[in-house]
Short mmCIF file of C-alpha atoms in Angstrom, two decimals:
data_model
loop_
_atom_site.label_atom_id
_atom_site.label_comp_id
_atom_site.label_asym_id
_atom_site.label_seq_id
_atom_site.Cartn_x
_atom_site.Cartn_y
_atom_site.Cartn_z
CA GLU A 1 -0.25 -0.10 0.13
CA TRP A 2 3.20 2.47 0.63
CA HIS A 3 4.12 1.51 -2.68
CA SER A 4 1.96 4.45 -4.31
CA ILE A 5 2.79 6.99 -1.90
CA HIS A 6 6.75 6.45 -1.88
CA ARG A 7 6.05 6.85 -5.96
CA LEU A 8 4.41 9.73 -5.38
CA ALA A 9 6.67 11.45 -3.51
CA ILE A 10 9.53 10.74 -5.66
CA SER A 11 7.88 12.30 -8.39
CA ALA A 12 6.89 15.21 -6.28
CA SER A 13 10.14 15.72 -5.38
CA PRO A 14 12.93 16.36 -7.65
CA CYS A 15 16.29 16.32 -6.14
CA ALA A 16 16.39 20.05 -4.73
CA THR A 17 19.52 22.14 -4.77
CA MET A 18 20.51 25.08 -2.79
CA GLY A 19 18.09 27.80 -2.05
CA SER A 20 15.38 26.35 -4.12
CA SER A 21 12.17 24.92 -3.01
CA VAL A 22 10.30 21.75 -2.88
CA ASP A 23 7.13 21.66 -3.89
CA ILE A 24 5.04 18.81 -2.75
CA ASN A 25 2.52 17.18 -4.67
CA PRO A 26 -1.03 17.86 -3.80
CA GLU A 27 -1.91 14.08 -4.38
CA PHE A 28 0.96 12.66 -2.11
CA LEU A 29 -0.62 14.62 1.11
CA LYS A 30 -3.79 13.55 0.20
CA LEU A 31 -2.78 10.06 -0.05
CA LEU A 32 -0.51 10.08 3.47
CA ILE A 33 -3.38 11.56 5.50
CA SER A 34 -5.85 8.84 4.08
CA LYS A 35 -3.01 6.54 5.52
CA ILE A 36 -2.53 8.21 8.40
CA LEU A 37 -6.55 8.50 9.14
CA SER A 38 -7.28 4.54 8.12
CA TYR A 39 -4.52 3.15 10.28
CA GLY A 40 -6.39 5.64 12.99
CA VAL A 41 -9.62 3.90 12.39
CA ILE A 42 -7.94 0.54 12.57
CA ALA A 43 -6.41 1.36 15.99
CA GLY A 44 -10.03 2.93 17.37
CA ALA A 45 -11.58 -0.38 16.35
CA LEU A 46 -9.45 -2.27 18.81
CA VAL A 47 -12.26 -0.26 21.16
CA GLY A 48 -15.03 -0.57 18.82
CA LYS A 49 -17.95 -2.38 20.94
CA MET A 50 -15.79 -3.03 23.98
CA PRO A 51 -17.57 -0.80 26.21
CA GLN A 52 -20.89 -1.61 24.99
CA VAL A 53 -19.84 -5.00 25.98
CA LEU A 54 -18.77 -3.19 29.08
CA ARG A 55 -21.99 -1.40 29.92
CA ILE A 56 -24.14 -4.51 29.85
CA GLN A 57 -22.29 -6.56 32.20
CA SER A 58 -21.85 -3.74 34.56
CA ALA A 59 -25.49 -3.18 34.33
CA LYS A 60 -26.43 -6.86 34.17
CA SER A 61 -28.48 -6.08 31.60
CA SER A 62 -29.14 -5.59 27.63
CA GLU A 63 -32.40 -3.24 27.70
CA GLY A 64 -32.48 -1.17 24.91
CA VAL A 65 -30.26 -2.71 22.98
CA SER A 66 -31.47 -4.85 19.66
CA LEU A 67 -30.10 -8.35 19.62
CA ALA A 68 -31.62 -8.24 15.91
CA SER A 69 -29.68 -4.99 15.06
CA VAL A 70 -26.54 -6.86 16.29
CA CYS A 71 -27.08 -9.88 14.16
CA MET A 72 -27.63 -7.94 10.88
CA GLU A 73 -24.60 -6.22 11.61
CA ALA A 74 -22.63 -8.77 11.89
CA LEU A 75 -23.63 -10.39 9.08
CA MET A 76 -22.81 -7.44 7.20
CA LEU A 77 -19.22 -6.86 8.30
CA GLY A 78 -18.80 -10.68 7.55
CA ILE A 79 -20.43 -9.80 3.45
CA MET A 80 -18.40 -6.54 3.84
CA PHE A 81 -15.14 -8.09 4.58
CA ALA A 82 -15.34 -11.48 2.20
CA TYR A 83 -15.89 -8.74 -0.92
CA ASN A 84 -13.17 -5.82 0.10
CA ILE A 85 -10.45 -9.02 0.16
CA ILE A 86 -11.81 -10.64 -3.02
CA ALA A 87 -12.13 -7.20 -5.23
CA ARG A 88 -8.24 -7.25 -3.48
CA ALA A 89 -9.11 -3.41 -1.64
CA PRO A 90 -6.02 -1.95 0.22
CA LEU A 91 -5.99 -3.62 3.88
CA SER A 92 -6.19 0.12 5.16
CA THR A 93 -9.37 0.77 3.64
CA PHE A 94 -10.89 -1.82 5.59
CA GLY A 95 -8.86 -3.29 8.46
CA GLU A 96 -11.34 -2.36 10.98
CA VAL A 97 -14.22 -4.93 9.11
CA PRO A 98 -12.92 -8.35 11.10
CA ILE A 99 -11.79 -6.60 14.25
CA LEU A 100 -15.51 -5.04 14.67
CA PHE A 101 -17.25 -8.56 13.26
CA CYS A 102 -15.13 -10.26 15.73
CA GLN A 103 -16.77 -7.90 18.57
CA ASN A 104 -20.01 -7.84 17.22
CA LEU A 105 -20.33 -11.88 17.40
CA LEU A 106 -19.13 -11.28 21.18
CA LEU A 107 -21.94 -8.67 21.87
CA MET A 108 -24.46 -10.95 20.66
CA TYR A 109 -22.90 -13.25 22.96
CA VAL A 110 -23.25 -10.90 26.00
CA ILE A 111 -26.83 -9.71 25.05
CA SER A 112 -28.19 -13.04 24.94
CA ALA A 113 -26.57 -13.74 28.07
CA TYR A 114 -28.14 -10.82 29.62
CA SER A 115 -32.24 -11.51 28.02
CA GLU A 116 -34.61 -14.24 27.15
CA SER A 117 -32.58 -15.10 24.08
CA SER A 118 -31.67 -18.52 23.36
CA MET A 119 -27.54 -18.64 24.25
CA LEU A 120 -28.03 -21.87 21.75
CA GLN A 121 -29.34 -20.05 18.97
CA CYS A 122 -26.55 -17.65 19.78
CA ILE A 123 -24.16 -19.46 19.06
CA GLY A 124 -25.19 -21.06 15.98
CA GLY A 125 -25.73 -17.88 14.86
CA CYS A 126 -21.94 -17.06 15.18
CA ILE A 127 -20.58 -20.24 13.80
CA ALA A 128 -23.12 -19.80 10.78
CA PHE A 129 -21.26 -16.26 10.12
CA VAL A 130 -17.86 -17.25 10.72
CA GLY A 131 -18.44 -19.91 8.44
CA LEU A 132 -20.09 -17.88 5.71
CA ALA A 133 -17.58 -15.25 5.70
CA ILE A 134 -14.44 -17.86 5.45
CA ALA A 135 -16.27 -19.14 2.42
CA MET A 136 -17.00 -16.39 0.56
CA SER A 137 -13.23 -14.70 1.07
CA PHE A 138 -11.48 -18.11 0.08
CA GLU A 139 -14.06 -18.19 -3.05
CA VAL A 140 -15.68 -21.94 -1.66
CA ILE A 141 -18.81 -19.55 -2.42
CA PRO A 142 -18.27 -18.02 -6.11
CA ALA A 143 -17.53 -14.49 -6.10
CA VAL A 144 -20.29 -13.32 -8.28
CA VAL A 145 -22.84 -14.80 -5.48
CA THR A 146 -20.16 -12.56 -3.13
CA SER A 147 -20.87 -9.75 -5.23
CA ALA A 148 -24.68 -10.00 -5.42
CA LEU A 149 -24.34 -10.29 -1.34
CA PHE A 150 -22.60 -7.19 -1.12
CA GLY A 151 -24.75 -5.31 -3.47
CA VAL A 152 -27.77 -6.23 -0.98
CA CYS A 153 -25.86 -5.07 1.95
CA SER A 154 -27.62 -1.83 2.29
CA VAL A 155 -30.45 -3.78 3.02
CA LEU A 156 -28.52 -5.36 5.76
CA ALA A 157 -27.06 -2.07 6.87
CA LEU A 158 -30.96 -0.99 7.33
CA GLY A 159 -31.56 -4.17 8.78
CA ALA A 160 -29.13 -3.55 10.81
CA ALA A 161 -29.95 0.00 12.37
CA LEU A 162 -33.92 0.51 11.86
CA PRO A 163 -34.49 -2.10 14.50
CA GLN A 164 -32.54 -0.01 17.55
CA LEU A 165 -33.48 3.20 15.46
CA VAL A 166 -36.98 2.28 15.95
CA GLN A 167 -36.55 0.80 19.52
CA ASN A 168 -35.18 4.20 20.55
CA PHE A 169 -38.10 6.26 19.43
CA ARG A 170 -40.40 4.14 20.78
CA ALA A 171 -39.13 3.93 24.24
CA LYS A 172 -38.33 7.53 24.25
CA SER A 173 -34.65 6.51 25.37
CA THR A 174 -31.20 5.10 24.56
CA GLY A 175 -31.72 2.63 27.37
CA GLU A 176 -28.61 0.92 27.97
CA LEU A 177 -26.90 1.83 24.93
CA SER A 178 -23.16 3.23 24.87
CA ILE A 179 -22.63 6.72 24.01
CA THR A 180 -19.23 6.14 23.07
CA VAL A 181 -19.41 3.32 21.10
CA ALA A 182 -22.41 5.57 19.06
CA ALA A 183 -19.54 8.43 18.52
CA MET A 184 -16.81 6.12 17.50
CA GLY A 185 -18.60 4.86 15.27
CA PHE A 186 -19.77 8.13 13.58
CA PHE A 187 -15.98 9.33 13.87
CA GLY A 188 -15.03 6.28 12.09
CA ASN A 189 -17.61 5.88 9.48
CA SER A 190 -16.72 10.05 8.50
CA THR A 191 -12.77 9.56 8.26
CA ARG A 192 -13.43 5.96 6.31
CA LEU A 193 -15.74 8.23 3.81
CA TYR A 194 -12.79 10.33 3.10
CA THR A 195 -10.23 7.47 3.10
CA SER A 196 -12.69 5.36 0.75
CA TRP A 197 -13.28 7.76 -2.03
CA LEU A 198 -9.53 9.00 -2.02
CA GLU A 199 -8.45 5.17 -2.55
CA VAL A 200 -11.59 3.00 -3.27
CA ASP A 201 -12.44 2.87 -6.99
CA ASP A 202 -15.49 0.19 -6.53
CA LEU A 203 -18.78 2.76 -6.24
CA ALA A 204 -20.53 -0.09 -4.41
CA ILE A 205 -18.08 0.35 -1.67
CA ARG A 206 -18.26 4.19 -1.41
CA LEU A 207 -22.43 4.32 -1.57
CA MET A 208 -22.14 1.48 1.29
CA ILE A 209 -19.83 3.65 3.53
CA LEU A 210 -22.03 6.64 2.85
CA LEU A 211 -25.03 4.83 3.71
CA ASN A 212 -23.23 3.56 7.10
CA TRP A 213 -22.38 7.16 7.84
CA PHE A 214 -26.12 8.59 7.34
CA LEU A 215 -26.78 5.64 9.43
CA ALA A 216 -24.34 6.78 12.58
CA VAL A 217 -25.56 10.23 12.38
CA SER A 218 -29.28 8.95 12.74
CA LEU A 219 -28.21 6.70 16.03
CA LEU A 220 -26.06 9.60 17.40
CA SER A 221 -28.60 12.38 17.14
CA GLN A 222 -31.07 10.46 19.17
CA PHE A 223 -28.42 10.67 22.13
CA ALA A 224 -29.11 14.43 21.70
CA ILE A 225 -33.12 14.05 21.23
CA TYR A 226 -33.35 11.25 24.02
CA ARG A 227 -30.84 13.04 26.90
CA ALA A 228 -32.01 11.71 30.20
CA PRO A 229 -33.80 14.87 31.95
CA ALA A 230 -31.36 16.31 34.64
CA LYS A 231 -32.31 14.56 37.95
CA THR A 232 -32.95 17.90 40.66
CA LYS A 233 -32.46 17.36 44.20
CA GLU A 234 -35.68 16.98 46.18
CA LYS A 235 -37.04 19.80 48.79
CA ASP A 236 -37.39 18.94 52.27
CA PRO A 237 -41.03 19.72 53.39
#
């Protein structure tokens, strides 16, 4: 991945002589910034969903967290990972996807542990998602099928976000959702929107990331709309 940056740097910087200025190629700067931001997103993904996992464990409750949304997101991330592999996209443009995929599987388990959902079904779902992602990545499942599945990822993205957004709307509350995770999702998607538009030529990937950004904005805005009212001290009679 850094070969392209190196080539731009060399072509942009002819040997400078004493007293002469060196012009920096704007394309070189853009690509360098994109790479730095991309690895920042990947580093942030190491935290990713963990605040949400810890919040549920601490509260001993998964109230307000939609298991359907998490399952849909896990499936979508598995397909996105496989599609990027077969499309040979630069690792820096999707390196956070497998990390978040694994964290979503953990979140599925934690939600099931603190709800009435079947643990056996949860484990079976996790195994199925992992198996599907591996089969698509190694093209055991034909690439044309993986491409078709990626094409419906927009439906999965809506399926992942809408149950949570609707649940928050009906409850007029974000429950045990972590604002840290929502904020990181927003900043991560905003950064990825820039880096993918610059480095990835695949229109399907670009549009998918744009949709994810819009959904991240919608979720984060609900924390402002449904924020808990400030507690007032009761006056002594």
